[in-house]
PDB file of C-alpha atoms in Angstrom:
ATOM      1  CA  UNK A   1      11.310  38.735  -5.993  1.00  0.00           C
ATOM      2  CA  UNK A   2       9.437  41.228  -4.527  1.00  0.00           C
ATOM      3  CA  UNK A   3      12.521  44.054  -4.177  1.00  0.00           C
ATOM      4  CA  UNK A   4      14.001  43.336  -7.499  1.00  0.00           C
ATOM      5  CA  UNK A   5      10.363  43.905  -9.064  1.00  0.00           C
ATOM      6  CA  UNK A   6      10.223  47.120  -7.004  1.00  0.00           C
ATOM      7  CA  UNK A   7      13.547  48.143  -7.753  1.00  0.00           C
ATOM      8  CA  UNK A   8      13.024  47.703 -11.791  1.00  0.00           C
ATOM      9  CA  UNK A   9       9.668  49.432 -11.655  1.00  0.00           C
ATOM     10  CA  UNK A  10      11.296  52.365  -9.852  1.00  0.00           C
ATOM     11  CA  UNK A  11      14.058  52.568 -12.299  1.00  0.00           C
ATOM     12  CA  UNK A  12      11.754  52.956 -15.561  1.00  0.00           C
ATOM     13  CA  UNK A  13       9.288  55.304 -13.702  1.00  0.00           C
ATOM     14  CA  UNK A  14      12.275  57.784 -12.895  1.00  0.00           C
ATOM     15  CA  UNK A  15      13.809  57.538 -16.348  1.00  0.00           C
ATOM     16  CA  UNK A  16      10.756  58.406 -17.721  1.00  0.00           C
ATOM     17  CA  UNK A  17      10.129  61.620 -15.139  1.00  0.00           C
ATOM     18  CA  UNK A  18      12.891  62.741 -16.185  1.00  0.00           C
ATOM     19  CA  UNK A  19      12.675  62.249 -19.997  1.00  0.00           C
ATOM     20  CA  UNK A  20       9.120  64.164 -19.581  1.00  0.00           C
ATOM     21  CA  UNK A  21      10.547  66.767 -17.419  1.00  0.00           C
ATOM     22  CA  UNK A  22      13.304  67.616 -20.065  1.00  0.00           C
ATOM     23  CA  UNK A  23      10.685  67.731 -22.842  1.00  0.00           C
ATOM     24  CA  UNK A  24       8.636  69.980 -21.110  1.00  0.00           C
ATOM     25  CA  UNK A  25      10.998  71.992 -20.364  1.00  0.00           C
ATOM     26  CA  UNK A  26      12.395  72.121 -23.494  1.00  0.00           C
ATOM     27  CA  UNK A  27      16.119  71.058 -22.384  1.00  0.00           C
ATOM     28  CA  UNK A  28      16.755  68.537 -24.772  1.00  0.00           C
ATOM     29  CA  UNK A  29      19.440  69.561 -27.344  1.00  0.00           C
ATOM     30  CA  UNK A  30      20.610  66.542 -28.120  1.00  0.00           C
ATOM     31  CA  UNK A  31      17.963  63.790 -27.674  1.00  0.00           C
ATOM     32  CA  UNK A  32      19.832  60.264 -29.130  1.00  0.00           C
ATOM     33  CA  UNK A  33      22.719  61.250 -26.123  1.00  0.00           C
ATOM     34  CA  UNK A  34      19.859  61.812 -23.900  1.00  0.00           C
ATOM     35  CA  UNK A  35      18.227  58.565 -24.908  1.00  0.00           C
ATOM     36  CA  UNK A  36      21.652  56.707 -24.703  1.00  0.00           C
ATOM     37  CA  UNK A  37      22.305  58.000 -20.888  1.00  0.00           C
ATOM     38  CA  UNK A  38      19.137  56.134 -20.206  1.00  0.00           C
ATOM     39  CA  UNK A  39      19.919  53.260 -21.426  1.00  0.00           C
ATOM     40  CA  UNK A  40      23.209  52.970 -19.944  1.00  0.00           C
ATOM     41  CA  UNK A  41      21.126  54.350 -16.463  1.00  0.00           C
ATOM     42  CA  UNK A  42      18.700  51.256 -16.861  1.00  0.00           C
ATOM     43  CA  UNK A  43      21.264  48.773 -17.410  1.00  0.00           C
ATOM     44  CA  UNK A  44      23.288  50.134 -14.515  1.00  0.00           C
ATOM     45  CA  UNK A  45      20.233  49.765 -12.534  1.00  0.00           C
ATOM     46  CA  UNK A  46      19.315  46.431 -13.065  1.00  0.00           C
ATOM     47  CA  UNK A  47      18.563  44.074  -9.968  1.00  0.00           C
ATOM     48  CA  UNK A  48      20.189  41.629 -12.288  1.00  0.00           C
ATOM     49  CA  UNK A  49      23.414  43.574 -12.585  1.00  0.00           C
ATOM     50  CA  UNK A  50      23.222  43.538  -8.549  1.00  0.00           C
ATOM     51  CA  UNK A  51      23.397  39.873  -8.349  1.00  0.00           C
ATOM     52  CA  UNK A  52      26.349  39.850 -10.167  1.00  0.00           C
ATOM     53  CA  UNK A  53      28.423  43.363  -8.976  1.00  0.00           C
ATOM     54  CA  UNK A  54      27.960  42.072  -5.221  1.00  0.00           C
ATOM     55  CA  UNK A  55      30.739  39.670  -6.133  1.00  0.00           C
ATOM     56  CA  UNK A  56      33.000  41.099  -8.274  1.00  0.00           C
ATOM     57  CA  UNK A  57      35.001  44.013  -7.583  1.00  0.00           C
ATOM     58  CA  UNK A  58      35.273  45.282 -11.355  1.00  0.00           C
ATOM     59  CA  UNK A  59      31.594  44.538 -12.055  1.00  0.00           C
ATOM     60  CA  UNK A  60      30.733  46.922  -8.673  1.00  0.00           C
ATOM     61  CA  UNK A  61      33.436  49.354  -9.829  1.00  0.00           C
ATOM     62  CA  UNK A  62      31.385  49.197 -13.727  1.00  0.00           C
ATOM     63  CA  UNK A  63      28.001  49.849 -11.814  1.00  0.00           C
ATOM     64  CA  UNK A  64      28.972  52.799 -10.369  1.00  0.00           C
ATOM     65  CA  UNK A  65      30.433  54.256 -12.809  1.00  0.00           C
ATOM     66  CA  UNK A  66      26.979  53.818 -15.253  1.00  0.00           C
ATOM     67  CA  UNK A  67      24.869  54.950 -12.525  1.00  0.00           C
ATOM     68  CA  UNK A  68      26.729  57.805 -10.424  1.00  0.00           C
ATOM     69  CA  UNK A  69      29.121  59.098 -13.071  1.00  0.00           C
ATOM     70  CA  UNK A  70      28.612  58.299 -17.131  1.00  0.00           C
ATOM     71  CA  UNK A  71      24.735  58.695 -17.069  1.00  0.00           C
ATOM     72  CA  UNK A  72      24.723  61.495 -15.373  1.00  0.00           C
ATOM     73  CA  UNK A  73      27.846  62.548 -17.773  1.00  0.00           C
ATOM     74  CA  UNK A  74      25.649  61.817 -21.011  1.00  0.00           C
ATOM     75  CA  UNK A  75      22.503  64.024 -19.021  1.00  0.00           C
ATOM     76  CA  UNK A  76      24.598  66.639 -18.939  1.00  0.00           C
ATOM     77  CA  UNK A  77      26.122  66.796 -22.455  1.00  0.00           C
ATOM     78  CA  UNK A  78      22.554  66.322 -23.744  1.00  0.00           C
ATOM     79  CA  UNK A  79      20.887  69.104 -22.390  1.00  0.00           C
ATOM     80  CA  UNK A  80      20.628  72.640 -22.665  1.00  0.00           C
ATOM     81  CA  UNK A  81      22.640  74.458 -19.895  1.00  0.00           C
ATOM     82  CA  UNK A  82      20.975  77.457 -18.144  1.00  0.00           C
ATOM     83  CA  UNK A  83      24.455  79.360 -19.459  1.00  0.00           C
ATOM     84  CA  UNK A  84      23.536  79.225 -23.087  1.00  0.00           C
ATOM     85  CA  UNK A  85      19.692  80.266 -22.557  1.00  0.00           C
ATOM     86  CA  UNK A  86      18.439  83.428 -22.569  1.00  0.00           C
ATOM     87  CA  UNK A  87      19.263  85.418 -19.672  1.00  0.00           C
ATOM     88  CA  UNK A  88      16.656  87.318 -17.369  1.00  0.00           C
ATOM     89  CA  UNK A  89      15.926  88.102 -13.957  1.00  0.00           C
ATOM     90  CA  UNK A  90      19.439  86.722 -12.451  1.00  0.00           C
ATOM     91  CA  UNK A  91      19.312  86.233  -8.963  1.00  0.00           C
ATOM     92  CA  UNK A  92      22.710  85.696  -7.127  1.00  0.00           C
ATOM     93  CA  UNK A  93      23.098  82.234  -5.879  1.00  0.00           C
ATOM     94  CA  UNK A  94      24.797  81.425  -2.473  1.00  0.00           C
ATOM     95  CA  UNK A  95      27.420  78.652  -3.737  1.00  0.00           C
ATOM     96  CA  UNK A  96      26.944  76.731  -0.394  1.00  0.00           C
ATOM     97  CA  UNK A  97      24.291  74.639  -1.185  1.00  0.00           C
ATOM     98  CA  UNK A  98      25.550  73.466  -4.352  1.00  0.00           C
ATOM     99  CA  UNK A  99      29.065  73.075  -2.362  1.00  0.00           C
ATOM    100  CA  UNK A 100      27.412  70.825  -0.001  1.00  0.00           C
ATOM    101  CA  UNK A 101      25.772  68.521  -2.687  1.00  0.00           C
ATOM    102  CA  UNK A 102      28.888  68.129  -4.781  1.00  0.00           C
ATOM    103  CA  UNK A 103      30.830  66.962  -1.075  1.00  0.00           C
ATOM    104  CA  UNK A 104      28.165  64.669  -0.530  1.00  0.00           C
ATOM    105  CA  UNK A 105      28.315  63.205  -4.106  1.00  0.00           C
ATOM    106  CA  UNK A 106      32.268  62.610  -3.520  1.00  0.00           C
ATOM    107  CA  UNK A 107      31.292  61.015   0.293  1.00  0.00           C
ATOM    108  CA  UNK A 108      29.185  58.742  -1.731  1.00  0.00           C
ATOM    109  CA  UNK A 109      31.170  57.670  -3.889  1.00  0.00           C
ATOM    110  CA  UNK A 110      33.988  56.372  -1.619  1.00  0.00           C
ATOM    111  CA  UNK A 111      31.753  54.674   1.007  1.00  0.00           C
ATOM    112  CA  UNK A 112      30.233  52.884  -1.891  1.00  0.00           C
ATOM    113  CA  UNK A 113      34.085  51.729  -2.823  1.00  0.00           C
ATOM    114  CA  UNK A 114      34.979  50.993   0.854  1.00  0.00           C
ATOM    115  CA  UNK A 115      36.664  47.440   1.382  1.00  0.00           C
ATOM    116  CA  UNK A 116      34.925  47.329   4.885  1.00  0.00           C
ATOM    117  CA  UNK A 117      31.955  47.616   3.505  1.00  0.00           C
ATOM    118  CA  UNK A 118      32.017  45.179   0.704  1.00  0.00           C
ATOM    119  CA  UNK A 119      31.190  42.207   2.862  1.00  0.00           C
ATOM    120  CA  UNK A 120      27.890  43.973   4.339  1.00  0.00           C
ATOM    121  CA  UNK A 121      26.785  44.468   0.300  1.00  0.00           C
ATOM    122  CA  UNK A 122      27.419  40.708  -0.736  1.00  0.00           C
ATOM    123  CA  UNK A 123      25.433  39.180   2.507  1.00  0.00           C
ATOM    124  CA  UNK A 124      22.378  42.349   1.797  1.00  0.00           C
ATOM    125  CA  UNK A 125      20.764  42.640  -1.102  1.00  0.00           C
ATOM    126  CA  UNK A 126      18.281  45.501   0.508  1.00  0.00           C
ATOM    127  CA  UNK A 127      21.903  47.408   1.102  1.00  0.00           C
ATOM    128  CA  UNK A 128      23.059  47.353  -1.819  1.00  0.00           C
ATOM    129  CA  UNK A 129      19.776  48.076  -3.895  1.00  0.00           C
ATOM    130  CA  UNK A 130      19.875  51.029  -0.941  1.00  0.00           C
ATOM    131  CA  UNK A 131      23.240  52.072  -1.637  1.00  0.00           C
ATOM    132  CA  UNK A 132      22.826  52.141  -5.315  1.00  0.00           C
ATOM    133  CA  UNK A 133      19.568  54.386  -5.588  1.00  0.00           C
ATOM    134  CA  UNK A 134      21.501  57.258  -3.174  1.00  0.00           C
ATOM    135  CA  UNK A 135      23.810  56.987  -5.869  1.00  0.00           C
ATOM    136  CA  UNK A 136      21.670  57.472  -8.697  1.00  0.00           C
ATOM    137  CA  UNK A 137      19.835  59.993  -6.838  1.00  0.00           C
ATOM    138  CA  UNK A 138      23.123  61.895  -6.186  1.00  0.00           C
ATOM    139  CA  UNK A 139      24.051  61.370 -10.009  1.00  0.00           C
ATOM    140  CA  UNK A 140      20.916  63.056 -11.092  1.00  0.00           C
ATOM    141  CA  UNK A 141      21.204  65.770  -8.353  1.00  0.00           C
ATOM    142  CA  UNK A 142      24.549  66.075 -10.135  1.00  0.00           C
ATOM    143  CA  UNK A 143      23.021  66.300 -13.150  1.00  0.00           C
ATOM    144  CA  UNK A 144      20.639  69.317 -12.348  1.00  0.00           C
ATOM    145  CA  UNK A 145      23.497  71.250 -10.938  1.00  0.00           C
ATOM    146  CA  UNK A 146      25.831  70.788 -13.526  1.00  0.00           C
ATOM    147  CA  UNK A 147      22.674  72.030 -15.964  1.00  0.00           C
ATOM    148  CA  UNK A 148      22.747  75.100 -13.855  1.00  0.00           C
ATOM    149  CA  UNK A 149      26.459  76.472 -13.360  1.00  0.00           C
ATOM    150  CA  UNK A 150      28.151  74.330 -15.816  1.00  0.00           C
ATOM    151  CA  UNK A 151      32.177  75.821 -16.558  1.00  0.00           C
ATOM    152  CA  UNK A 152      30.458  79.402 -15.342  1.00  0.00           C
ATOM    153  CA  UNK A 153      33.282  80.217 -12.965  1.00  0.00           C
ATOM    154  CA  UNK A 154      36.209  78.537 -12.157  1.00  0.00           C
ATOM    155  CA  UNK A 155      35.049  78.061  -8.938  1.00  0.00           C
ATOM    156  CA  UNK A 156      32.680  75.671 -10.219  1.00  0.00           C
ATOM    157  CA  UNK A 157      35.405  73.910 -12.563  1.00  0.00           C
ATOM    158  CA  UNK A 158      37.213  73.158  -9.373  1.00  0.00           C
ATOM    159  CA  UNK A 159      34.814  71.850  -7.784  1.00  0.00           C
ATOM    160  CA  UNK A 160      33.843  69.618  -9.954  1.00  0.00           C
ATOM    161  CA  UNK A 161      38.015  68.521 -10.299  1.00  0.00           C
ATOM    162  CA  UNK A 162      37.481  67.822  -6.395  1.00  0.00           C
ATOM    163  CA  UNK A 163      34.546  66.373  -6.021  1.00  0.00           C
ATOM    164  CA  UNK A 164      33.734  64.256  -8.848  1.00  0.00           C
ATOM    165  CA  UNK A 165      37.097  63.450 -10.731  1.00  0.00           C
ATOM    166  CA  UNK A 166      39.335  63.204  -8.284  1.00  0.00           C
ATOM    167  CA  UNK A 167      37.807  60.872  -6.325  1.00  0.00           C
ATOM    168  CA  UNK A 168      37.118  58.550  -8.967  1.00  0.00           C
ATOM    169  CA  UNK A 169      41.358  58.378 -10.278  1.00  0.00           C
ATOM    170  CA  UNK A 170      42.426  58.570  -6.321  1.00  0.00           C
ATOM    171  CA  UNK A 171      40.458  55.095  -6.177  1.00  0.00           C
ATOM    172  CA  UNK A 172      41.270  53.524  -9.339  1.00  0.00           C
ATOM    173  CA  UNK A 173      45.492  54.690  -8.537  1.00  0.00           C
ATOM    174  CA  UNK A 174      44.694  52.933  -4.749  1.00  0.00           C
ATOM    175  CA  UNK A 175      42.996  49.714  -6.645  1.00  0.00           C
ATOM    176  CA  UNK A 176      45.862  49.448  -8.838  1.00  0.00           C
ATOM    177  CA  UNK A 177      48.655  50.010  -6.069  1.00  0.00           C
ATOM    178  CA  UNK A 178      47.467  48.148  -3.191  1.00  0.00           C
ATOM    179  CA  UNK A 179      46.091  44.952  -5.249  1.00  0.00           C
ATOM    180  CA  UNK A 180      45.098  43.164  -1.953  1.00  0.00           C
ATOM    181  CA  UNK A 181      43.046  45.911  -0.775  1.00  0.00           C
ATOM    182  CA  UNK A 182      39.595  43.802  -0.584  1.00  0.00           C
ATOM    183  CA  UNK A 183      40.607  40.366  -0.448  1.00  0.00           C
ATOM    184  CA  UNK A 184      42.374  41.442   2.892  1.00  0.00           C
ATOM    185  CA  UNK A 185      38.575  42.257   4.169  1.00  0.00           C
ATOM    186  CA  UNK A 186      37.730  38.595   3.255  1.00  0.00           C
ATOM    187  CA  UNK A 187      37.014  35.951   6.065  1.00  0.00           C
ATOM    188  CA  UNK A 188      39.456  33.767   4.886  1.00  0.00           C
ATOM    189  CA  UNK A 189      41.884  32.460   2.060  1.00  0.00           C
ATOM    190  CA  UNK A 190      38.652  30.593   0.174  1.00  0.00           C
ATOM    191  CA  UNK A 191      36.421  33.402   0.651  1.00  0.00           C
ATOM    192  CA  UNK A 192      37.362  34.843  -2.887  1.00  0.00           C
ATOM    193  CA  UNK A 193      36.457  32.070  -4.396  1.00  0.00           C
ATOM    194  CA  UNK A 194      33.191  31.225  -3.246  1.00  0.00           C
ATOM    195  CA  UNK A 195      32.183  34.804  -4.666  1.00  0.00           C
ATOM    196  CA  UNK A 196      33.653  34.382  -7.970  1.00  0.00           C
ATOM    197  CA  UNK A 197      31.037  30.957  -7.812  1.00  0.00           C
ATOM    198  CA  UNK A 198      27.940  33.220  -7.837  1.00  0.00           C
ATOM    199  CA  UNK A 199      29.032  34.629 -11.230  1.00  0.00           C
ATOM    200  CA  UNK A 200      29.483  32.795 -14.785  1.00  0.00           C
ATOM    201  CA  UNK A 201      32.237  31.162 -15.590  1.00  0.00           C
ATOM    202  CA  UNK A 202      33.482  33.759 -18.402  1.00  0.00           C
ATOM    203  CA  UNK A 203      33.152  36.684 -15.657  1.00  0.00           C
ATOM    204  CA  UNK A 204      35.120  34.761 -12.781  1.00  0.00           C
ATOM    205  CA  UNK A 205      38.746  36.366 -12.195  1.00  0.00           C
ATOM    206  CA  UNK A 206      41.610  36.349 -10.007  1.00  0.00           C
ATOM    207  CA  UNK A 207      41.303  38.890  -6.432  1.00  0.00           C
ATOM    208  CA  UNK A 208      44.484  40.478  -7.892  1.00  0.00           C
ATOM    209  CA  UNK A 209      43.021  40.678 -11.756  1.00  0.00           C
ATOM    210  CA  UNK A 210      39.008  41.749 -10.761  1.00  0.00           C
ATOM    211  CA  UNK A 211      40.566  44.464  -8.409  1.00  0.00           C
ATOM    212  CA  UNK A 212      43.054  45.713 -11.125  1.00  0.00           C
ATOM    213  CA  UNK A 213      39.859  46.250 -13.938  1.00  0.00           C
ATOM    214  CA  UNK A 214      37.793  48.147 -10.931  1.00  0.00           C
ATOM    215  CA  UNK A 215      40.566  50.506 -10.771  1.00  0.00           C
ATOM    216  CA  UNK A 216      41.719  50.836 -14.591  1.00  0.00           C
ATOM    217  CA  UNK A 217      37.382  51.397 -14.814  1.00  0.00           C
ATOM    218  CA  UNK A 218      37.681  54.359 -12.007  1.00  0.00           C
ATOM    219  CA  UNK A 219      40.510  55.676 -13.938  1.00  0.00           C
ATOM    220  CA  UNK A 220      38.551  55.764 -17.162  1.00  0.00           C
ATOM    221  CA  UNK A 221      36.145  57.147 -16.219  1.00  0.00           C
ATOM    222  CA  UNK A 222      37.619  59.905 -13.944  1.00  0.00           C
ATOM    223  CA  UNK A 223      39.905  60.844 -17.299  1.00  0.00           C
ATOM    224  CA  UNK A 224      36.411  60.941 -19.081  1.00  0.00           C
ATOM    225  CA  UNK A 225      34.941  63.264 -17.029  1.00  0.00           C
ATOM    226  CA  UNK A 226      37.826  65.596 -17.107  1.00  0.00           C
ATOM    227  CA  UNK A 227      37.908  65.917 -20.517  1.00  0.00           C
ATOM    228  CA  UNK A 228      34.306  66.334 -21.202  1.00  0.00           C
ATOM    229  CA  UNK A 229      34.872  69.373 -18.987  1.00  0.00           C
ATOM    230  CA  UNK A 230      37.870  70.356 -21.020  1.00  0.00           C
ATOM    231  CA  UNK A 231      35.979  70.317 -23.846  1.00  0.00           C
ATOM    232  CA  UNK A 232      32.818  71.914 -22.538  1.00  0.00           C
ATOM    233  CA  UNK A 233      34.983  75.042 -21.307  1.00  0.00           C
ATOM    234  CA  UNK A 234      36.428  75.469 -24.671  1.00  0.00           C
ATOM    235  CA  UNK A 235      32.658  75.378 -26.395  1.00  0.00           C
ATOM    236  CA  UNK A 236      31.493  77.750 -24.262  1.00  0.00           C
ATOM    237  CA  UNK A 237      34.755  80.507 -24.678  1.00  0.00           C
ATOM    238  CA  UNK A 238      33.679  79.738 -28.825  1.00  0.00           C
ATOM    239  CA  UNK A 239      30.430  80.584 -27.654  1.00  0.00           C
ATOM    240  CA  UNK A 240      30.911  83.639 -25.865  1.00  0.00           C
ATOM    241  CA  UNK A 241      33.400  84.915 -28.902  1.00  0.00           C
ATOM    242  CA  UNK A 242      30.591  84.704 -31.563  1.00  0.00           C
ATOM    243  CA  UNK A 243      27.812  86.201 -28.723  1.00  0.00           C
ATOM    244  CA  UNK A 244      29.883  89.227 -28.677  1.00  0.00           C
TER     245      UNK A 244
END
């Protein structure tokens, strides 16, 4: 009672930082997006929601998608990127820091999908509530950086191919081709099961069937991401045509 009272107070504080910290700073171009990646970063947060996603494959694949990737996706699109304010006092930027962040997003992102580890998050709710606030933390550390060198170089457009979408389709493809991936991590032929039990009845699905959505939901959302940094490329070459 006590973590998942913690864990819900901490989620609405930081949401709310961070709203007043983009009003401040007079970021927000777009505030109903803004508004929406919070509410899809509160849901994702949700001790509730961990209850349920320490079971179920898909549901744990859905999490981290709302909390590492789409929030952090909506963040982005909502504010106002450093590359479209006015310009003054530039100061060259070593790219190494930034470098290091986005690796240790994509780190994140496939220990938190490890089969091995999937046991240790079902039997530990402290792990998992662990687990999922480096996430979010790396998501909004994501966030930040993305407001700063967002589609400036192509350097930056790789990275981001690397680090963030990449990993997300390489999992989803390995979901969909190896289907006993985590039930092979199970203790034993019943052990599948006994998780779908701790869920309702109109959630409960095959290994083969909650494995397969997980993926198709990495998938999704690593073709998401891509194009929202198709698209952002392309608004900021029409930008940079009418600036001139």
């Amino acid at each position: 009672m006590l973590l998942t009272t913690v864990d819900l107070l901490c989620s609405v504080i930081f949401v709310i930082t961070l709203h007043q910290w983009a009003v401040t700073n007079q970021l927000l171009s777009r505030p109903l997006l803004f508004i929406v990646g919070n509410v899809v970063f509160l849901s994702g947060m949700l001790p509730w929601f961990d209850a349920l996603a320490r079971y179920s494959i898909w549901l744990h694949s859905a999490q981290s998608v709302m909390v590492h990737h789409l929030a952090p996706l909506l963040w982005i699109s909502a504010l106002q990127h450093h590359s479209t304010r006015p310009r003054s006092n530039i100061v060259a930027v070593s790219h190494w820091p930034f470098t290091l962040l986005m690796s240790g997003f994509a780190v994140l992102t496939w220990v938190w999908m490890l089969p091995e580890l999937h046991p240790l998050f079902m039997q530990s709710a402290l792990l998992y509530s662990v687990m999922k606030w480096l996430m979010a933390l790396s998501g909004i550390a994501l966030c930040l950086m993305m407001i700063r060198k967002h589609q400036q170089t192509s350097y930056w457009q790789n990275l981001t191919l690397l680090t963030v979408i990449m990993p997300l389709v390489l999992w989803g493809l390995l979901m969909l081709v190896f289907p006993n991936m985590y039930s092979e991590t199970h203790s034993g032929p019943h052990h599948h099961h006994m998780m779908m039990n701790n869920l309702p009845d109109w959630l409960q699905l095959s290994a083969v069937a909650d494995q397969y959505l997980g993926g198709l939901i990495f998938i999704v959302a690593g073709l998401a991401y891509w194009q929202a940094g198709t698209s952002g490329i392309k608004l900021t070459r029409h930008a940079r045509r009418f600036a001139k």
